Amino acid sequence: MKVTTARKPSQKTRTFCKRLSKFTGWEYITRGKSSLSSFDDGILLLVGESRGNPANFKFFLNGECFLSIRANVSIEQNIAPGQEPVIEGDSALAHALCNATGFNIGGNSDRVIRVSDERIEFIHKDVALIVLKVIGIRGKGFA
C-alpha cells in the first residue's frame, strides 16, 4: 500500500504522512506533479488537508475511491518504524479499514489501530501516537 498527499501539501500534512507510513509500514511517496493515474497499481491512501492540516483520507483501488474519511488529526509523538499493526474494533469502519489496509482484526502486536465510530487511534505499546476524530465517512456500506 502507498500513501501520498494532495498536490502542494503543507509541511504538517507531509510530516503526518511520513509518520503514518512509519507506523503502518506503508510506502510514502512524494506526489509532486504526478496524477493519481500514475498510482493505479494497488491501493493508495491520498491524504488531503483543510486549512493546512491533514483532514481527508481517501482510499483508492485502481483509480476508484472506495472509502473516504474526514477527521481532525492530532499527532502526539514522533514515530519509528515497527511491526505491522492490527485493527481493534467491531464497527463497520473497523471492517472497512481492514479491507482497505489488509491489516488483520485482532491478534497480537505492539501496534494497534483502535477503531470506533468516533475515533481512530494509532497506538504503540498503549500510547496513542496519532488520533483521528472522525467527522464523516463515505464508501461502500456507509450512508
PDB file of C-alpha atoms in Angstrom:
ATOM      1  CA  MET A   1       0.000   0.000   0.000  1.00  0.00           C
ATOM      2  CA  LYS A   2       1.141   3.531  -0.738  1.00  0.00           C
ATOM      3  CA  VAL A   3       0.484   6.876   0.971  1.00  0.00           C
ATOM      4  CA  THR A   4       0.686  10.238  -0.744  1.00  0.00           C
ATOM      5  CA  THR A   5      -0.682  13.754  -0.388  1.00  0.00           C
ATOM      6  CA  ALA A   6      -2.826  16.064  -2.425  1.00  0.00           C
ATOM      7  CA  ARG A   7      -0.864  18.488  -4.565  1.00  0.00           C
ATOM      8  CA  LYS A   8       1.059  21.251  -2.792  1.00  0.00           C
ATOM      9  CA  PRO A   9       0.615  19.910   0.760  1.00  0.00           C
ATOM     10  CA  SER A  10       1.542  21.810   3.883  1.00  0.00           C
ATOM     11  CA  GLN A  11       4.540  20.729   5.949  1.00  0.00           C
ATOM     12  CA  LYS A  12       2.130  19.365   8.604  1.00  0.00           C
ATOM     13  CA  THR A  13       0.464  17.096   6.057  1.00  0.00           C
ATOM     14  CA  ARG A  14       3.795  15.824   4.691  1.00  0.00           C
ATOM     15  CA  THR A  15       5.026  15.141   8.228  1.00  0.00           C
ATOM     16  CA  PHE A  16       1.779  13.366   9.093  1.00  0.00           C
ATOM     17  CA  CYS A  17       2.053  11.120   6.007  1.00  0.00           C
ATOM     18  CA  LYS A  18       5.656  10.219   6.826  1.00  0.00           C
ATOM     19  CA  ARG A  19       4.729   9.325  10.411  1.00  0.00           C
ATOM     20  CA  LEU A  20       1.682   7.347   9.290  1.00  0.00           C
ATOM     21  CA  SER A  21       3.836   5.393   6.839  1.00  0.00           C
ATOM     22  CA  LYS A  22       6.330   4.567   9.605  1.00  0.00           C
ATOM     23  CA  PHE A  23       3.536   3.365  11.896  1.00  0.00           C
ATOM     24  CA  THR A  24       1.825   1.220   9.261  1.00  0.00           C
ATOM     25  CA  GLY A  25       4.776   0.142   7.142  1.00  0.00           C
ATOM     26  CA  TRP A  26       3.175   1.630   4.031  1.00  0.00           C
ATOM     27  CA  GLU A  27       5.329   3.297   1.400  1.00  0.00           C
ATOM     28  CA  TYR A  28       5.231   7.113   1.460  1.00  0.00           C
ATOM     29  CA  ILE A  29       5.539   8.658  -1.987  1.00  0.00           C
ATOM     30  CA  THR A  30       6.110  12.348  -2.625  1.00  0.00           C
ATOM     31  CA  ARG A  31       3.443  13.181  -5.171  1.00  0.00           C
ATOM     32  CA  GLY A  32       4.840  16.280  -6.821  1.00  0.00           C
ATOM     33  CA  LYS A  33       3.046  16.883 -10.121  1.00  0.00           C
ATOM     34  CA  SER A  34       2.072  13.230 -10.609  1.00  0.00           C
ATOM     35  CA  SER A  35      -1.541  12.483 -11.426  1.00  0.00           C
ATOM     36  CA  LEU A  36      -3.472   9.858  -9.470  1.00  0.00           C
ATOM     37  CA  SER A  37      -3.468   7.624 -12.550  1.00  0.00           C
ATOM     38  CA  SER A  38       0.271   7.080 -12.043  1.00  0.00           C
ATOM     39  CA  PHE A  39      -0.581   5.277  -8.760  1.00  0.00           C
ATOM     40  CA  ASP A  40      -3.040   2.757 -10.265  1.00  0.00           C
ATOM     41  CA  ASP A  41      -1.078  -0.319  -9.186  1.00  0.00           C
ATOM     42  CA  GLY A  42      -2.751  -1.332  -5.929  1.00  0.00           C
ATOM     43  CA  ILE A  43      -4.289   0.501  -3.016  1.00  0.00           C
ATOM     44  CA  LEU A  44      -3.440   4.162  -2.459  1.00  0.00           C
ATOM     45  CA  LEU A  45      -4.239   6.402   0.501  1.00  0.00           C
ATOM     46  CA  LEU A  46      -4.487  10.041  -0.552  1.00  0.00           C
ATOM     47  CA  VAL A  47      -4.257  12.442   2.397  1.00  0.00           C
ATOM     48  CA  GLY A  48      -5.859  15.814   1.751  1.00  0.00           C
ATOM     49  CA  GLU A  49      -5.976  18.800   4.020  1.00  0.00           C
ATOM     50  CA  SER A  50      -8.154  21.554   5.381  1.00  0.00           C
ATOM     51  CA  ARG A  51      -6.593  24.844   6.449  1.00  0.00           C
ATOM     52  CA  GLY A  52      -3.103  23.361   6.249  1.00  0.00           C
ATOM     53  CA  ASN A  53      -3.885  20.310   8.406  1.00  0.00           C
ATOM     54  CA  PRO A  54      -4.388  16.694   7.302  1.00  0.00           C
ATOM     55  CA  ALA A  55      -8.146  16.116   7.240  1.00  0.00           C
ATOM     56  CA  ASN A  56      -9.267  13.915   4.317  1.00  0.00           C
ATOM     57  CA  PHE A  57      -8.313  10.280   3.899  1.00  0.00           C
ATOM     58  CA  LYS A  58      -9.335   8.705   0.590  1.00  0.00           C
ATOM     59  CA  PHE A  59      -8.568   5.081  -0.218  1.00  0.00           C
ATOM     60  CA  PHE A  60      -8.279   4.299  -3.953  1.00  0.00           C
ATOM     61  CA  LEU A  61      -8.158   0.965  -5.745  1.00  0.00           C
ATOM     62  CA  ASN A  62      -7.441   1.037  -9.470  1.00  0.00           C
ATOM     63  CA  GLY A  63      -8.189   4.764  -9.563  1.00  0.00           C
ATOM     64  CA  GLU A  64     -11.598   4.456  -7.855  1.00  0.00           C
ATOM     65  CA  CYS A  65     -12.213   5.908  -4.383  1.00  0.00           C
ATOM     66  CA  PHE A  66     -13.847   3.201  -2.266  1.00  0.00           C
ATOM     67  CA  LEU A  67     -13.547   4.732   1.228  1.00  0.00           C
ATOM     68  CA  SER A  68     -13.338   8.351   2.339  1.00  0.00           C
ATOM     69  CA  ILE A  69     -12.882   9.534   5.922  1.00  0.00           C
ATOM     70  CA  ARG A  70     -12.911  13.140   7.180  1.00  0.00           C
ATOM     71  CA  ALA A  71     -11.254  13.664  10.537  1.00  0.00           C
ATOM     72  CA  ASN A  72      -9.470  16.085  12.833  1.00  0.00           C
ATOM     73  CA  VAL A  73      -5.914  14.887  13.401  1.00  0.00           C
ATOM     74  CA  SER A  74      -3.590  15.118  16.364  1.00  0.00           C
ATOM     75  CA  ILE A  75      -0.072  13.730  16.415  1.00  0.00           C
ATOM     76  CA  GLU A  76       1.333  13.085  19.863  1.00  0.00           C
ATOM     77  CA  GLN A  77       4.912  11.963  19.231  1.00  0.00           C
ATOM     78  CA  ASN A  78       7.487  11.052  16.629  1.00  0.00           C
ATOM     79  CA  ILE A  79       7.061   7.552  15.270  1.00  0.00           C
ATOM     80  CA  ALA A  80       9.712   4.976  14.488  1.00  0.00           C
ATOM     81  CA  PRO A  81       9.206   2.037  12.123  1.00  0.00           C
ATOM     82  CA  GLY A  82       7.942  -1.117  13.805  1.00  0.00           C
ATOM     83  CA  GLN A  83       5.948  -4.277  13.378  1.00  0.00           C
ATOM     84  CA  GLU A  84       2.719  -4.396  11.374  1.00  0.00           C
ATOM     85  CA  PRO A  85      -0.284  -3.167  13.365  1.00  0.00           C
ATOM     86  CA  VAL A  86      -3.552  -4.984  13.969  1.00  0.00           C
ATOM     87  CA  ILE A  87      -7.003  -3.425  13.944  1.00  0.00           C
ATOM     88  CA  GLU A  88      -9.073  -3.475  17.114  1.00  0.00           C
ATOM     89  CA  GLY A  89     -12.823  -2.888  16.941  1.00  0.00           C
ATOM     90  CA  ASP A  90     -16.017  -4.390  15.587  1.00  0.00           C
ATOM     91  CA  SER A  91     -17.628  -1.397  13.876  1.00  0.00           C
ATOM     92  CA  ALA A  92     -18.369  -1.079  10.158  1.00  0.00           C
ATOM     93  CA  LEU A  93     -15.480   1.388   9.954  1.00  0.00           C
ATOM     94  CA  ALA A  94     -13.079  -1.146  11.532  1.00  0.00           C
ATOM     95  CA  HIS A  95     -14.083  -3.741   8.941  1.00  0.00           C
ATOM     96  CA  ALA A  96     -13.793  -1.184   6.113  1.00  0.00           C
ATOM     97  CA  LEU A  97     -10.269  -0.250   7.274  1.00  0.00           C
ATOM     98  CA  CYS A  98      -9.381  -3.940   7.496  1.00  0.00           C
ATOM     99  CA  ASN A  99     -10.470  -4.383   3.872  1.00  0.00           C
ATOM    100  CA  ALA A 100      -8.715  -1.184   2.765  1.00  0.00           C
ATOM    101  CA  THR A 101      -5.408  -1.801   4.532  1.00  0.00           C
ATOM    102  CA  GLY A 102      -5.090  -5.573   4.614  1.00  0.00           C
ATOM    103  CA  PHE A 103      -4.368  -5.482   8.338  1.00  0.00           C
ATOM    104  CA  ASN A 104      -5.956  -8.183  10.496  1.00  0.00           C
ATOM    105  CA  ILE A 105      -8.676  -7.533  13.033  1.00  0.00           C
ATOM    106  CA  GLY A 106      -7.432  -8.809  16.364  1.00  0.00           C
ATOM    107  CA  GLY A 107      -4.204 -10.588  17.113  1.00  0.00           C
ATOM    108  CA  ASN A 108      -1.051  -9.653  18.962  1.00  0.00           C
ATOM    109  CA  SER A 109       1.063  -6.654  18.092  1.00  0.00           C
ATOM    110  CA  ASP A 110       2.706  -3.773  19.914  1.00  0.00           C
ATOM    111  CA  ARG A 111       0.935  -1.569  17.376  1.00  0.00           C
ATOM    112  CA  VAL A 112      -2.840  -1.351  17.349  1.00  0.00           C
ATOM    113  CA  ILE A 113      -5.237   0.716  15.281  1.00  0.00           C
ATOM    114  CA  ARG A 114      -8.216   1.082  17.640  1.00  0.00           C
ATOM    115  CA  VAL A 115     -11.359   1.954  15.695  1.00  0.00           C
ATOM    116  CA  SER A 116     -14.744   3.156  16.884  1.00  0.00           C
ATOM    117  CA  ASP A 117     -17.392   5.172  15.066  1.00  0.00           C
ATOM    118  CA  GLU A 118     -15.965   8.405  16.548  1.00  0.00           C
ATOM    119  CA  ARG A 119     -12.179   7.815  16.678  1.00  0.00           C
ATOM    120  CA  ILE A 120      -9.296   6.014  15.057  1.00  0.00           C
ATOM    121  CA  GLU A 121      -6.279   5.742  17.351  1.00  0.00           C
ATOM    122  CA  PHE A 122      -2.842   4.536  16.263  1.00  0.00           C
ATOM    123  CA  ILE A 123      -1.381   3.061  19.442  1.00  0.00           C
ATOM    124  CA  HIS A 124       2.119   1.756  20.196  1.00  0.00           C
ATOM    125  CA  LYS A 125       2.586  -0.064  23.499  1.00  0.00           C
ATOM    126  CA  ASP A 126      -0.590   1.501  24.966  1.00  0.00           C
ATOM    127  CA  VAL A 127       0.421   5.051  23.968  1.00  0.00           C
ATOM    128  CA  ALA A 128      -1.708   6.857  21.364  1.00  0.00           C
ATOM    129  CA  LEU A 129       0.661   8.292  18.753  1.00  0.00           C
ATOM    130  CA  ILE A 130      -1.935   9.508  16.231  1.00  0.00           C
ATOM    131  CA  VAL A 131      -5.599  10.219  16.937  1.00  0.00           C
ATOM    132  CA  LEU A 132      -8.216  10.862  14.258  1.00  0.00           C
ATOM    133  CA  LYS A 133     -11.553  12.258  15.432  1.00  0.00           C
ATOM    134  CA  VAL A 134     -13.910  11.048  12.722  1.00  0.00           C
ATOM    135  CA  ILE A 135     -16.155  13.738  11.221  1.00  0.00           C
ATOM    136  CA  GLY A 136     -17.636  11.784   8.321  1.00  0.00           C
ATOM    137  CA  ILE A 137     -17.352   8.558   6.372  1.00  0.00           C
ATOM    138  CA  ARG A 138     -18.317   7.707   2.802  1.00  0.00           C
ATOM    139  CA  GLY A 139     -17.966   4.479   0.967  1.00  0.00           C
ATOM    140  CA  LYS A 140     -19.475   1.096   0.397  1.00  0.00           C
ATOM    141  CA  GLY A 141     -21.691   0.183   3.339  1.00  0.00           C
ATOM    142  CA  PHE A 142     -21.888   3.730   4.738  1.00  0.00           C
ATOM    143  CA  ALA A 143     -24.847   6.078   4.376  1.00  0.00           C
TER     144      ALA A 143
END
